């Protein structure tokens, strides 16, 4: 009995380690921030894509313009999974005539309940001229209280930097996003300084 139990524990341990190894070898992308100020909406992202502990790409584009270029969407996490989510989200936007709130909620519902979508590992940050939402695979659709939001491994650093800049400077939304991303890139090893910026002007 003892040997059997030990064998089962060893097998479970091997399975867990195998899953961790596969997870650590996934292709991942970070960091994205969205800043609102004076009628401008700006989304910025770094360009780094990593596979495990290796940098595969320095200049990836993690932000897309959707629905007649009226909506910005950025991703952090598994690159292939994010592309699948972009396609699904764009379909929702078309279905609901560009209603960001409704499209975000419906995507989150599908993401949480669909067996295939449930396995996707990514976060989406989406914005139009009036709203910003963070969408996750657990069915969450978060509307931030602040005029900024960030996702990815460097998201907390970018958020802290942007918050300080908003409270203590008169910089534009674009300048705040750019400076916040540069600060995050200096701290987070998965974030670089190859920054892509997209804007929606009021």
XYZ file of N, CA, C and O in Angstrom:
808
model
N 0.833 -1.201 0.000
C 0.000 0.000 0.000
C 0.868 1.252 0.000
O 0.585 2.218 -0.704
N 1.898 1.241 0.788
C 2.773 2.416 0.879
C 3.456 2.670 -0.442
O 3.519 3.797 -0.926
N 3.959 1.535 -1.053
C 4.648 1.693 -2.330
C 3.682 2.200 -3.396
O 4.023 3.015 -4.223
N 2.434 1.667 -3.367
C 1.433 2.105 -4.343
C 1.136 3.581 -4.205
O 1.037 4.310 -5.185
N 0.997 4.028 -2.945
C 0.710 5.439 -2.699
C 1.867 6.301 -3.153
O 1.690 7.353 -3.770
N 3.090 5.839 -2.869
C 4.271 6.611 -3.272
C 4.352 6.721 -4.779
O 4.693 7.761 -5.336
N 4.012 5.612 -5.454
C 4.047 5.605 -6.913
C 3.032 6.590 -7.484
O 3.304 7.323 -8.436
N 1.828 6.616 -6.880
C 0.783 7.533 -7.349
C 1.209 8.974 -7.151
O 1.000 9.828 -8.019
N 1.821 9.240 -5.976
C 2.299 10.598 -5.698
C 3.369 10.999 -6.692
O 3.393 12.118 -7.200
N 4.277 10.055 -6.990
C 5.353 10.339 -7.950
C 4.793 10.640 -9.334
O 5.246 11.554 -10.021
N 3.768 9.853 -9.743
C 3.144 10.083 -11.042
C 2.465 11.447 -11.098
O 2.570 12.168 -12.092
N 1.752 11.804 -10.016
C 1.099 13.112 -9.960
C 2.127 14.232 -10.033
O 1.922 15.245 -10.691
N 3.260 14.019 -9.339
C 4.319 15.023 -9.345
C 4.907 15.195 -10.741
O 5.166 16.311 -11.191
N 5.094 14.065 -11.437
C 5.619 14.122 -12.793
C 4.657 14.850 -13.731
O 5.068 15.636 -14.577
N 3.357 14.575 -13.581
C 2.357 15.246 -14.411
C 2.364 16.744 -14.164
O 2.286 17.553 -15.085
N 2.447 17.120 -12.861
C 2.461 18.543 -12.511
C 3.671 19.237 -13.098
O 3.575 20.325 -13.669
N 4.836 18.594 -12.958
C 6.071 19.177 -13.497
C 6.010 19.292 -15.011
O 6.483 20.273 -15.594
N 5.413 18.259 -15.647
C 5.280 18.292 -17.100
C 4.402 19.450 -17.541
O 4.706 20.152 -18.507
N 3.284 19.666 -16.818
C 2.389 20.777 -17.143
C 3.082 22.107 -16.931
O 2.938 23.039 -17.729
N 3.874 22.209 -15.863
C 4.601 23.452 -15.611
C 5.619 23.721 -16.703
O 5.795 24.853 -17.150
N 6.308 22.660 -17.141
C 7.304 22.820 -18.192
C 6.664 23.269 -19.495
O 7.187 24.141 -20.189
N 5.499 22.663 -19.828
C 4.796 23.074 -21.043
C 4.342 24.515 -20.945
O 4.435 25.289 -21.889
N 3.846 24.883 -19.740
C 3.377 26.258 -19.544
C 4.512 27.251 -19.670
O 4.368 28.315 -20.264
N 5.704 26.894 -19.118
C 6.848 27.801 -19.161
C 7.411 27.931 -20.559
O 8.136 28.872 -20.846
N 7.060 26.981 -21.460
C 7.566 27.037 -22.825
C 6.593 27.692 -23.794
O 6.839 27.743 -24.988
N 5.483 28.190 -23.279
C 4.518 28.852 -24.145
C 5.069 30.194 -24.608
O 5.833 30.847 -23.911
N 4.628 30.608 -25.797
C 5.026 31.911 -26.320
C 4.136 32.967 -25.679
O 2.920 32.918 -25.789
N 4.772 33.945 -25.010
C 4.007 34.934 -24.261
C 4.427 36.352 -24.624
O 5.568 36.609 -24.988
N 3.470 37.265 -24.481
C 3.710 38.664 -24.805
C 3.180 39.569 -23.701
O 2.131 39.311 -23.131
N 3.909 40.611 -23.399
C 3.520 41.626 -22.413
C 4.147 42.943 -22.843
O 5.077 42.922 -23.649
N 3.838 44.054 -22.396
C 2.878 44.611 -21.461
C 2.029 45.629 -22.227
O 2.511 46.217 -23.185
N 0.787 45.891 -21.792
C -0.085 46.837 -22.487
C -0.697 47.796 -21.466
O -1.090 47.380 -20.380
N -0.789 49.083 -21.833
C -1.424 50.075 -20.961
C -2.354 50.949 -21.782
O -2.106 51.205 -22.968
N -3.452 51.379 -21.169
C -4.387 52.303 -21.794
C -4.546 53.515 -20.877
O -4.780 53.362 -19.673
N -4.410 54.718 -21.447
C -4.490 55.964 -20.676
C -5.497 56.896 -21.341
O -5.493 57.056 -22.571
N -6.339 57.535 -20.521
C -7.303 58.530 -20.999
C -6.983 59.890 -20.385
O -6.750 59.989 -19.188
N -6.998 60.914 -21.232
C -6.822 62.271 -20.698
C -7.228 63.302 -21.739
O -6.840 63.204 -22.888
N -8.022 64.271 -21.295
C -8.431 65.391 -22.154
C -9.020 64.923 -23.488
O -8.704 65.472 -24.542
N -9.872 63.923 -23.428
C -10.543 63.457 -24.626
C -9.735 62.517 -25.501
O -10.228 62.039 -26.520
N -8.507 62.254 -25.123
C -7.661 61.333 -25.887
C -7.613 59.975 -25.209
O -7.569 59.877 -23.986
N -7.628 58.936 -26.016
C -7.479 57.571 -25.514
C -6.262 56.972 -26.201
O -6.193 56.914 -27.430
N -5.298 56.542 -25.401
C -4.037 56.027 -25.943
C -3.766 54.641 -25.386
O -3.893 54.413 -24.177
N -3.398 53.719 -26.258
C -2.991 52.381 -25.835
C -1.561 52.159 -26.312
O -1.240 52.446 -27.467
N -0.723 51.676 -25.411
C 0.687 51.446 -25.741
C 1.092 50.050 -25.297
O 0.578 49.524 -24.302
N 2.010 49.453 -26.038
C 2.490 48.106 -25.712
C 3.962 47.991 -26.077
O 4.445 48.677 -26.978
N 4.652 47.107 -25.375
C 6.035 46.824 -25.736
C 6.042 45.794 -26.861
O 4.996 45.306 -27.280
N 7.233 45.439 -27.347
C 7.308 44.533 -28.486
C 7.890 43.169 -28.200
O 8.101 42.372 -29.117
N 8.150 42.855 -26.926
C 8.859 41.613 -26.618
C 7.936 40.401 -26.580
O 6.856 40.440 -25.997
N 8.396 39.312 -27.196
C 7.719 38.018 -27.136
C 8.731 37.002 -26.630
O 9.840 36.905 -27.159
N 8.356 36.261 -25.597
C 9.281 35.307 -25.002
C 8.753 33.880 -25.119
O 7.550 33.642 -25.134
N 9.696 32.945 -25.190
C 9.401 31.516 -25.131
C 10.235 30.959 -23.991
O 11.458 30.816 -24.113
N 9.564 30.687 -22.858
C 10.324 30.286 -21.676
C 11.205 31.448 -21.234
O 10.733 32.544 -20.955
N 12.526 31.216 -21.216
C 13.452 32.280 -20.816
C 14.194 32.868 -22.004
O 15.220 33.526 -21.854
N 13.661 32.652 -23.228
C 14.294 33.176 -24.438
C 13.422 34.245 -25.078
O 12.203 34.097 -25.155
N 14.047 35.298 -25.559
C 13.336 36.339 -26.302
C 13.288 35.936 -27.771
O 14.323 35.772 -28.412
N 12.076 35.765 -28.299
C 11.911 35.359 -29.693
C 11.786 36.553 -30.634
O 12.204 36.490 -31.782
N 11.174 37.624 -30.139
C 10.910 38.772 -31.000
C 10.953 40.046 -30.170
O 10.510 40.055 -29.028
N 11.489 41.110 -30.764
C 11.611 42.379 -30.054
C 10.589 43.414 -30.502
O 10.386 44.404 -29.808
N 9.970 43.206 -31.649
C 9.121 44.259 -32.224
C 7.731 43.755 -32.603
O 7.202 44.111 -33.651
N 7.159 42.909 -31.759
C 5.805 42.414 -32.020
C 4.782 43.528 -31.824
O 4.972 44.429 -31.006
N 3.701 43.475 -32.584
C 2.619 44.447 -32.430
C 1.488 43.795 -31.665
O 0.863 42.853 -32.156
N 1.213 44.288 -30.475
C 0.230 43.673 -29.580
C -1.077 44.461 -29.496
O -1.939 44.140 -28.687
N -1.202 45.496 -30.308
C -2.410 46.315 -30.313
C -3.019 46.290 -31.709
O -2.298 46.373 -32.709
N -4.335 46.172 -31.751
C -5.043 46.216 -33.031
C -6.165 47.237 -32.971
O -6.730 47.486 -31.905
N -6.473 47.798 -34.136
C -7.660 48.642 -34.284
C -8.767 47.773 -34.863
O -8.571 47.127 -35.885
N -9.918 47.788 -34.208
C -11.034 46.956 -34.621
C -12.265 47.806 -34.919
O -12.331 48.973 -34.541
N -13.219 47.199 -35.592
C -14.503 47.811 -35.919
C -14.330 49.226 -36.488
O -14.547 50.213 -35.806
N -13.917 49.267 -37.731
C -13.736 50.531 -38.461
C -12.729 51.446 -37.770
O -12.837 52.669 -37.810
N -11.753 50.829 -37.080
C -10.671 51.530 -36.378
C -11.172 52.419 -35.241
O -10.477 53.320 -34.786
N -12.382 52.116 -34.732
C -12.950 52.904 -33.643
C -12.637 52.324 -32.269
O -12.885 52.968 -31.255
N -12.110 51.095 -32.256
C -11.849 50.411 -30.991
C -10.422 49.886 -30.974
O -9.937 49.337 -31.964
N -9.750 50.089 -29.839
C -8.395 49.586 -29.652
C -8.445 48.329 -28.790
O -9.190 48.267 -27.813
N -7.651 47.344 -29.152
C -7.582 46.098 -28.375
C -6.134 45.661 -28.262
O -5.413 45.604 -29.260
N -5.696 45.384 -27.046
C -4.345 44.902 -26.809
C -4.385 43.624 -25.999
O -5.369 43.350 -25.300
N -3.324 42.827 -26.096
C -3.315 41.551 -25.382
C -2.014 41.335 -24.630
O -0.973 41.885 -24.977
N -2.116 40.524 -23.590
C -0.948 40.022 -22.876
C -1.184 38.549 -22.616
O -2.291 38.144 -22.283
N -0.150 37.740 -22.790
C -0.281 36.306 -22.564
C 0.176 35.519 -23.766
O 1.064 35.947 -24.501
N -0.440 34.372 -23.976
C -0.075 33.510 -25.090
C -0.465 34.167 -26.411
O -1.614 34.549 -26.623
N 0.493 34.295 -27.320
C 0.266 35.017 -28.572
C -0.797 34.354 -29.443
O -1.720 35.013 -29.937
N -0.685 33.059 -29.653
C -1.653 32.357 -30.493
C -3.051 32.443 -29.898
O -4.039 32.646 -30.626
N -3.153 32.312 -28.581
C -4.455 32.404 -27.921
C -5.056 33.789 -28.092
O -6.261 33.950 -28.314
N -4.204 34.813 -27.991
C -4.683 36.187 -28.135
C -5.239 36.439 -29.531
O -6.265 37.109 -29.688
N -4.584 35.900 -30.558
C -5.081 36.073 -31.922
C -6.460 35.443 -32.086
O -7.333 35.987 -32.762
N -6.656 34.291 -31.464
C -7.969 33.644 -31.510
C -9.024 34.518 -30.840
O -10.154 34.646 -31.326
N -8.655 35.133 -29.723
C -9.584 35.993 -28.997
C -9.884 37.266 -29.777
O -11.018 37.761 -29.779
N -8.865 37.831 -30.437
C -9.085 39.008 -31.278
C -10.152 38.712 -32.332
O -11.057 39.510 -32.557
N -10.005 37.581 -32.995
C -10.956 37.208 -34.045
C -12.363 37.049 -33.474
O -13.349 37.522 -34.069
N -12.467 36.395 -32.328
C -13.779 36.200 -31.705
C -14.370 37.538 -31.251
O -15.573 37.790 -31.419
N -13.528 38.408 -30.704
C -14.006 39.705 -30.228
C -14.465 40.586 -31.392
O -15.484 41.286 -31.294
N -13.743 40.529 -32.496
C -14.123 41.316 -33.662
C -15.487 40.863 -34.193
O -16.312 41.674 -34.620
N -15.728 39.562 -34.143
C -17.029 39.035 -34.543
C -18.136 39.574 -33.642
O -19.224 39.936 -34.119
N -17.866 39.633 -32.343
C -18.852 40.165 -31.398
C -19.120 41.648 -31.669
O -20.269 42.111 -31.582
N -18.076 42.387 -31.986
C -18.257 43.809 -32.285
C -19.140 44.005 -33.510
O -20.005 44.888 -33.535
N -18.924 43.188 -34.523
C -19.753 43.271 -35.724
C -21.199 42.894 -35.395
O -22.141 43.523 -35.868
N -21.346 41.873 -34.571
C -22.675 41.389 -34.216
C -23.477 42.438 -33.455
O -24.700 42.560 -33.643
N -22.783 43.218 -32.595
C -23.472 44.207 -31.769
C -23.179 45.640 -32.211
O -23.229 46.572 -31.418
N -22.868 45.813 -33.494
C -22.732 47.143 -34.124
C -21.761 48.057 -33.381
O -22.020 49.247 -33.206
N -20.655 47.488 -32.925
C -19.622 48.291 -32.295
C -19.883 48.650 -30.847
O -19.152 49.458 -30.264
N -20.922 48.070 -30.223
C -21.208 48.314 -28.813
C -20.166 47.591 -27.963
O -20.232 46.384 -27.772
N -19.201 48.349 -27.457
C -18.057 47.749 -26.757
C -18.484 47.005 -25.508
O -18.009 45.896 -25.243
N -19.369 47.619 -24.736
C -19.823 46.998 -23.495
C -20.458 45.639 -23.759
O -20.100 44.632 -23.138
N -21.391 45.590 -24.694
C -22.103 44.339 -24.997
C -21.146 43.296 -25.577
O -21.198 42.118 -25.202
N -20.278 43.720 -26.496
C -19.347 42.777 -27.107
C -18.392 42.191 -26.077
O -18.081 40.996 -26.106
N -17.927 43.017 -25.137
C -17.007 42.546 -24.096
C -17.685 41.527 -23.190
O -17.110 40.481 -22.853
N -18.926 41.818 -22.795
C -19.667 40.900 -21.916
C -19.927 39.569 -22.610
O -19.750 38.491 -22.024
N -20.338 39.616 -23.879
C -20.641 38.387 -24.607
C -19.383 37.553 -24.851
O -19.423 36.322 -24.793
N -18.248 38.231 -25.121
C -16.992 37.491 -25.278
C -16.609 36.803 -23.977
O -16.196 35.636 -23.971
N -16.743 37.513 -22.866
C -16.409 36.938 -21.563
C -17.288 35.728 -21.255
O -16.813 34.730 -20.697
N -18.568 35.800 -21.619
C -19.472 34.652 -21.407
C -18.986 33.441 -22.195
O -18.909 32.320 -21.673
N -18.677 33.667 -23.476
C -18.194 32.557 -24.312
C -16.887 32.002 -23.775
O -16.668 30.786 -23.737
N -16.003 32.901 -23.384
C -14.677 32.517 -22.909
C -14.789 31.628 -21.676
O -14.031 30.679 -21.502
N -15.744 31.939 -20.814
C -15.889 31.187 -19.569
C -16.578 29.848 -19.780
O -16.287 28.878 -19.090
N -17.493 29.776 -20.748
C -18.321 28.576 -20.884
C -17.899 27.642 -22.019
O -18.166 26.444 -21.957
N -17.249 28.157 -23.047
C -16.849 27.338 -24.186
C -15.634 26.477 -23.823
O -14.632 26.985 -23.313
N -15.719 25.173 -24.103
C -14.643 24.261 -23.707
C -13.315 24.609 -24.363
O -12.259 24.495 -23.744
N -13.349 25.004 -25.621
C -12.114 25.357 -26.325
C -11.564 26.687 -25.835
O -10.368 26.826 -25.556
N -12.435 27.671 -25.693
C -11.983 28.998 -25.278
C -11.448 29.002 -23.848
O -10.558 29.790 -23.520
N -11.988 28.111 -23.003
C -11.562 28.077 -21.600
C -10.076 27.797 -21.453
O -9.453 28.153 -20.452
N -9.484 27.142 -22.449
C -8.070 26.792 -22.382
C -7.151 27.912 -22.873
O -5.933 27.794 -22.786
N -7.728 28.987 -23.399
C -6.909 30.082 -23.913
C -6.331 30.898 -22.761
O -7.030 31.254 -21.823
N -5.028 31.193 -22.854
C -4.334 31.902 -21.786
C -3.903 33.284 -22.270
O -2.838 33.450 -22.858
N -4.740 34.256 -22.021
C -4.428 35.625 -22.415
C -5.361 36.569 -21.669
O -6.371 36.152 -21.098
N -5.011 37.844 -21.668
C -5.873 38.897 -21.168
C -6.054 39.907 -22.289
O -5.118 40.168 -23.047
N -7.242 40.486 -22.386
C -7.495 41.519 -23.377
C -7.784 42.841 -22.680
O -8.492 42.881 -21.670
N -7.229 43.907 -23.230
C -7.523 45.266 -22.788
C -8.128 45.971 -23.989
O -7.489 46.061 -25.046
N -9.383 46.429 -23.865
C -10.089 47.009 -25.004
C -10.634 48.381 -24.624
O -10.981 48.632 -23.466
N -10.725 49.276 -25.614
C -11.172 50.638 -25.320
C -11.772 51.288 -26.559
O -11.338 51.038 -27.683
N -12.792 52.122 -26.329
C -13.267 53.031 -27.359
C -13.153 54.439 -26.770
O -12.473 54.645 -25.758
N -13.820 55.415 -27.369
C -13.670 56.790 -26.884
C -14.272 57.007 -25.498
O -13.893 57.936 -24.792
N -15.198 56.133 -25.103
C -15.874 56.354 -23.837
C -15.584 55.376 -22.724
O -15.768 55.699 -21.549
N -15.112 54.167 -23.054
C -14.966 53.126 -22.040
C -13.699 52.313 -22.243
O -13.183 52.193 -23.356
N -13.228 51.736 -21.127
C -12.112 50.790 -21.153
C -12.531 49.546 -20.389
O -13.129 49.650 -19.316
N -12.211 48.373 -20.930
C -12.531 47.125 -20.242
C -11.336 46.177 -20.260
O -10.617 46.098 -21.255
N -11.180 45.464 -19.160
C -10.232 44.350 -19.086
C -11.060 43.080 -19.101
O -11.967 42.917 -18.281
N -10.759 42.181 -20.038
C -11.531 40.946 -20.191
C -10.641 39.749 -19.897
O -9.542 39.637 -20.449
N -11.120 38.855 -19.034
C -10.339 37.673 -18.673
C -11.126 36.403 -18.953
O -12.340 36.427 -19.142
N -10.419 35.267 -18.943
C -11.022 33.976 -19.222
C -11.916 33.450 -18.120
O -12.638 32.474 -18.318
N -11.885 34.081 -16.944
C -12.750 33.639 -15.847
C -14.134 34.265 -15.943
O -14.974 34.071 -15.066
N -14.370 35.026 -17.022
C -15.668 35.656 -17.208
C -15.739 37.070 -16.684
O -16.808 37.681 -16.663
N -14.604 37.621 -16.254
C -14.575 38.978 -15.723
C -14.545 40.007 -16.840
O -13.814 39.859 -17.827
N -15.336 41.056 -16.676
C -15.262 42.240 -17.519
C -15.123 43.415 -16.561
O -16.086 43.813 -15.908
N -13.914 43.954 -16.450
C -13.619 44.963 -15.446
C -13.545 46.344 -16.086
O -12.800 46.561 -17.046
N -14.322 47.276 -15.540
C -14.307 48.673 -15.963
C -13.517 49.442 -14.908
O -14.018 49.679 -13.810
N -12.277 49.832 -15.194
C -11.432 50.464 -14.180
C -12.020 51.776 -13.650
O -12.662 52.520 -14.399
N -11.792 52.053 -12.371
C -12.236 53.309 -11.769
C -11.387 54.482 -12.258
O -11.873 55.608 -12.357
N -10.117 54.210 -12.528
C -9.186 55.258 -12.930
C -9.186 55.423 -14.443
O -9.641 54.532 -15.173
N -8.629 56.527 -14.937
C -8.541 56.729 -16.385
C -7.361 55.983 -16.998
O -6.773 56.425 -17.982
N -7.005 54.853 -16.410
C -5.915 54.038 -16.940
C -6.098 52.592 -16.520
O -6.772 52.286 -15.540
N -5.496 51.698 -17.307
C -5.518 50.263 -17.000
C -4.331 49.630 -17.710
O -3.890 50.116 -18.761
N -3.804 48.569 -17.128
C -2.658 47.892 -17.732
C -2.722 46.406 -17.446
O -3.283 45.974 -16.432
N -2.170 45.609 -18.352
C -2.125 44.163 -18.200
C -0.720 43.664 -18.537
O 0.079 44.372 -19.143
N -0.452 42.417 -18.143
C 0.843 41.816 -18.442
C 1.778 41.854 -17.250
O 1.472 42.445 -16.214
N 2.933 41.236 -17.400
C 3.869 41.127 -16.282
C 4.397 42.479 -15.827
O 4.743 42.660 -14.670
N 4.439 43.442 -16.735
C 4.878 44.782 -16.364
C 3.731 45.725 -16.101
O 3.935 46.932 -15.916
N 2.502 45.194 -16.048
C 1.323 46.032 -15.901
C 1.290 46.839 -14.621
O 0.901 48.012 -14.628
N 1.695 46.239 -13.510
C 1.648 46.961 -12.230
C 2.653 48.110 -12.214
O 2.378 49.186 -11.663
N 3.820 47.893 -12.840
C 4.823 48.964 -12.897
C 4.339 50.109 -13.778
O 4.486 51.295 -13.438
N 3.754 49.756 -14.924
C 3.234 50.776 -15.839
C 2.093 51.554 -15.189
O 1.997 52.773 -15.338
N 1.227 50.853 -14.451
C 0.114 51.507 -13.769
C 0.610 52.497 -12.729
O 0.121 53.637 -12.648
N 1.571 52.094 -11.915
C 2.105 52.973 -10.878
C 2.744 54.215 -11.486
O 2.537 55.341 -11.007
N 3.508 54.017 -12.551
C 4.166 55.149 -13.200
C 3.144 56.101 -13.812
O 3.236 57.329 -13.650
N 2.143 55.542 -14.505
C 1.121 56.372 -15.139
C 0.300 57.134 -14.104
O -0.045 58.310 -14.301
N -0.014 56.491 -12.998
C -0.782 57.151 -11.944
C -0.028 58.361 -11.389
O -0.607 59.435 -11.196
N 1.264 58.191 -11.156
C 2.074 59.299 -10.649
C 2.146 60.447 -11.664
O 2.066 61.621 -11.299
N 2.260 60.102 -12.932
C 2.350 61.124 -13.973
C 1.023 61.871 -14.138
O 1.011 63.086 -14.356
N -0.091 61.154 -14.038
C -1.400 61.798 -14.141
C -1.613 62.775 -12.988
O -2.122 63.891 -13.175
N -1.229 62.377 -11.779
C -1.471 63.194 -10.593
C -0.516 64.382 -10.469
O -0.850 65.376 -9.817
N 0.655 64.296 -11.090
C 1.679 65.305 -10.837
C 2.191 66.053 -12.062
O 3.092 66.884 -11.945
N 1.626 65.777 -13.240
C 2.073 66.465 -14.444
C 0.881 66.849 -15.316
O -0.235 66.406 -15.079
N 1.160 67.663 -16.312
C 0.152 68.034 -17.302
C 0.436 67.355 -18.639
O -0.013 67.824 -19.696
N 1.158 66.270 -18.622
C 1.504 65.561 -19.846
C 0.262 65.035 -20.540
O -0.760 64.763 -19.908
N 0.354 64.856 -21.852
C -0.753 64.299 -22.619
C -0.879 62.804 -22.348
O 0.038 62.168 -21.793
N -1.997 62.236 -22.759
C -2.212 60.797 -22.584
C -1.115 60.003 -23.295
O -0.616 59.002 -22.767
N -0.733 60.437 -24.481
C 0.310 59.737 -25.239
C 1.646 59.788 -24.510
O 2.349 58.775 -24.397
N 2.006 60.949 -23.989
C 3.279 61.081 -23.274
C 3.292 60.241 -22.005
O 4.312 59.617 -21.671
N 2.164 60.215 -21.302
C 2.073 59.413 -20.073
C 2.226 57.928 -20.395
O 2.976 57.209 -19.723
N 1.508 57.462 -21.407
C 1.589 56.046 -21.780
C 3.011 55.666 -22.185
O 3.522 54.610 -21.791
N 3.642 56.523 -22.966
C 4.991 56.230 -23.438
C 5.991 56.183 -22.292
O 6.814 55.267 -22.196
N 5.926 57.174 -21.400
C 6.852 57.210 -20.270
C 6.607 56.044 -19.307
O 7.549 55.446 -18.777
N 5.332 55.710 -19.087
C 4.999 54.595 -18.190
C 5.532 53.273 -18.740
O 6.051 52.436 -17.993
N 5.431 53.089 -20.053
C 5.947 51.865 -20.668
C 7.463 51.796 -20.573
O 8.026 50.713 -20.350
N 8.124 52.911 -20.734
C 9.586 52.922 -20.629
C 10.036 52.558 -19.216
O 11.008 51.818 -19.026
N 9.315 53.075 -18.219
C 9.638 52.743 -16.825
C 9.408 51.259 -16.568
O 10.234 50.582 -15.941
N 8.288 50.733 -17.055
C 8.003 49.304 -16.886
C 9.074 48.457 -17.544
O 9.503 47.426 -17.007
N 9.559 48.885 -18.724
C 10.589 48.148 -19.442
C 11.921 48.120 -18.719
O 12.712 47.187 -18.896
N 12.167 49.125 -17.887
C 13.412 49.166 -17.120
C 13.368 48.256 -15.899
O 14.406 47.927 -15.319
N 12.158 47.849 -15.506
C 11.991 47.022 -14.303
C 11.651 45.574 -14.643
O 12.217 44.642 -14.059
N 10.715 45.370 -15.570
C 10.230 44.026 -15.899
C 11.089 43.392 -16.992
O 11.247 43.969 -18.073
N 11.626 42.211 -16.741
C 12.516 41.559 -17.713
C 11.771 41.044 -18.935
O 12.380 40.725 -19.953
N 10.435 40.958 -18.855
C 9.639 40.485 -19.996
C 9.069 41.636 -20.826
O 8.244 41.431 -21.704
N 9.496 42.853 -20.525
C 9.012 44.043 -21.229
C 10.208 44.810 -21.781
O 11.166 45.066 -21.054
N 10.152 45.171 -23.064
C 11.254 45.938 -23.640
C 10.829 47.359 -23.983
O 9.714 47.787 -23.672
N 11.725 48.119 -24.623
C 11.439 49.521 -24.922
C 11.050 49.764 -26.379
O 11.075 50.897 -26.847
N 10.666 48.704 -27.101
C 10.155 48.855 -28.467
C 8.649 49.097 -28.378
O 7.851 48.161 -28.426
N 8.262 50.334 -28.224
C 6.880 50.654 -27.876
C 6.038 50.972 -29.110
O 6.444 51.752 -29.960
N 4.862 50.358 -29.164
C 3.854 50.662 -30.183
C 2.743 51.454 -29.534
O 2.283 51.107 -28.441
N 2.298 52.533 -30.190
C 1.262 53.398 -29.622
C 0.141 53.603 -30.642
O 0.394 53.871 -31.817
N -1.100 53.465 -30.165
C -2.276 53.754 -30.984
C -3.154 54.745 -30.216
O -3.242 54.683 -28.985
N -3.822 55.651 -30.956
C -4.623 56.694 -30.325
C -6.039 56.763 -30.883
O -6.255 56.486 -32.075
N -6.964 57.154 -30.015
C -8.307 57.552 -30.430
C -8.490 58.977 -29.929
O -8.414 59.223 -28.724
N -8.730 59.912 -30.820
C -8.894 61.298 -30.413
C -10.357 61.684 -30.393
O -11.114 61.329 -31.270
N -10.725 62.450 -29.365
C -12.109 62.867 -29.213
C -12.474 63.961 -30.206
O -11.636 64.572 -30.810
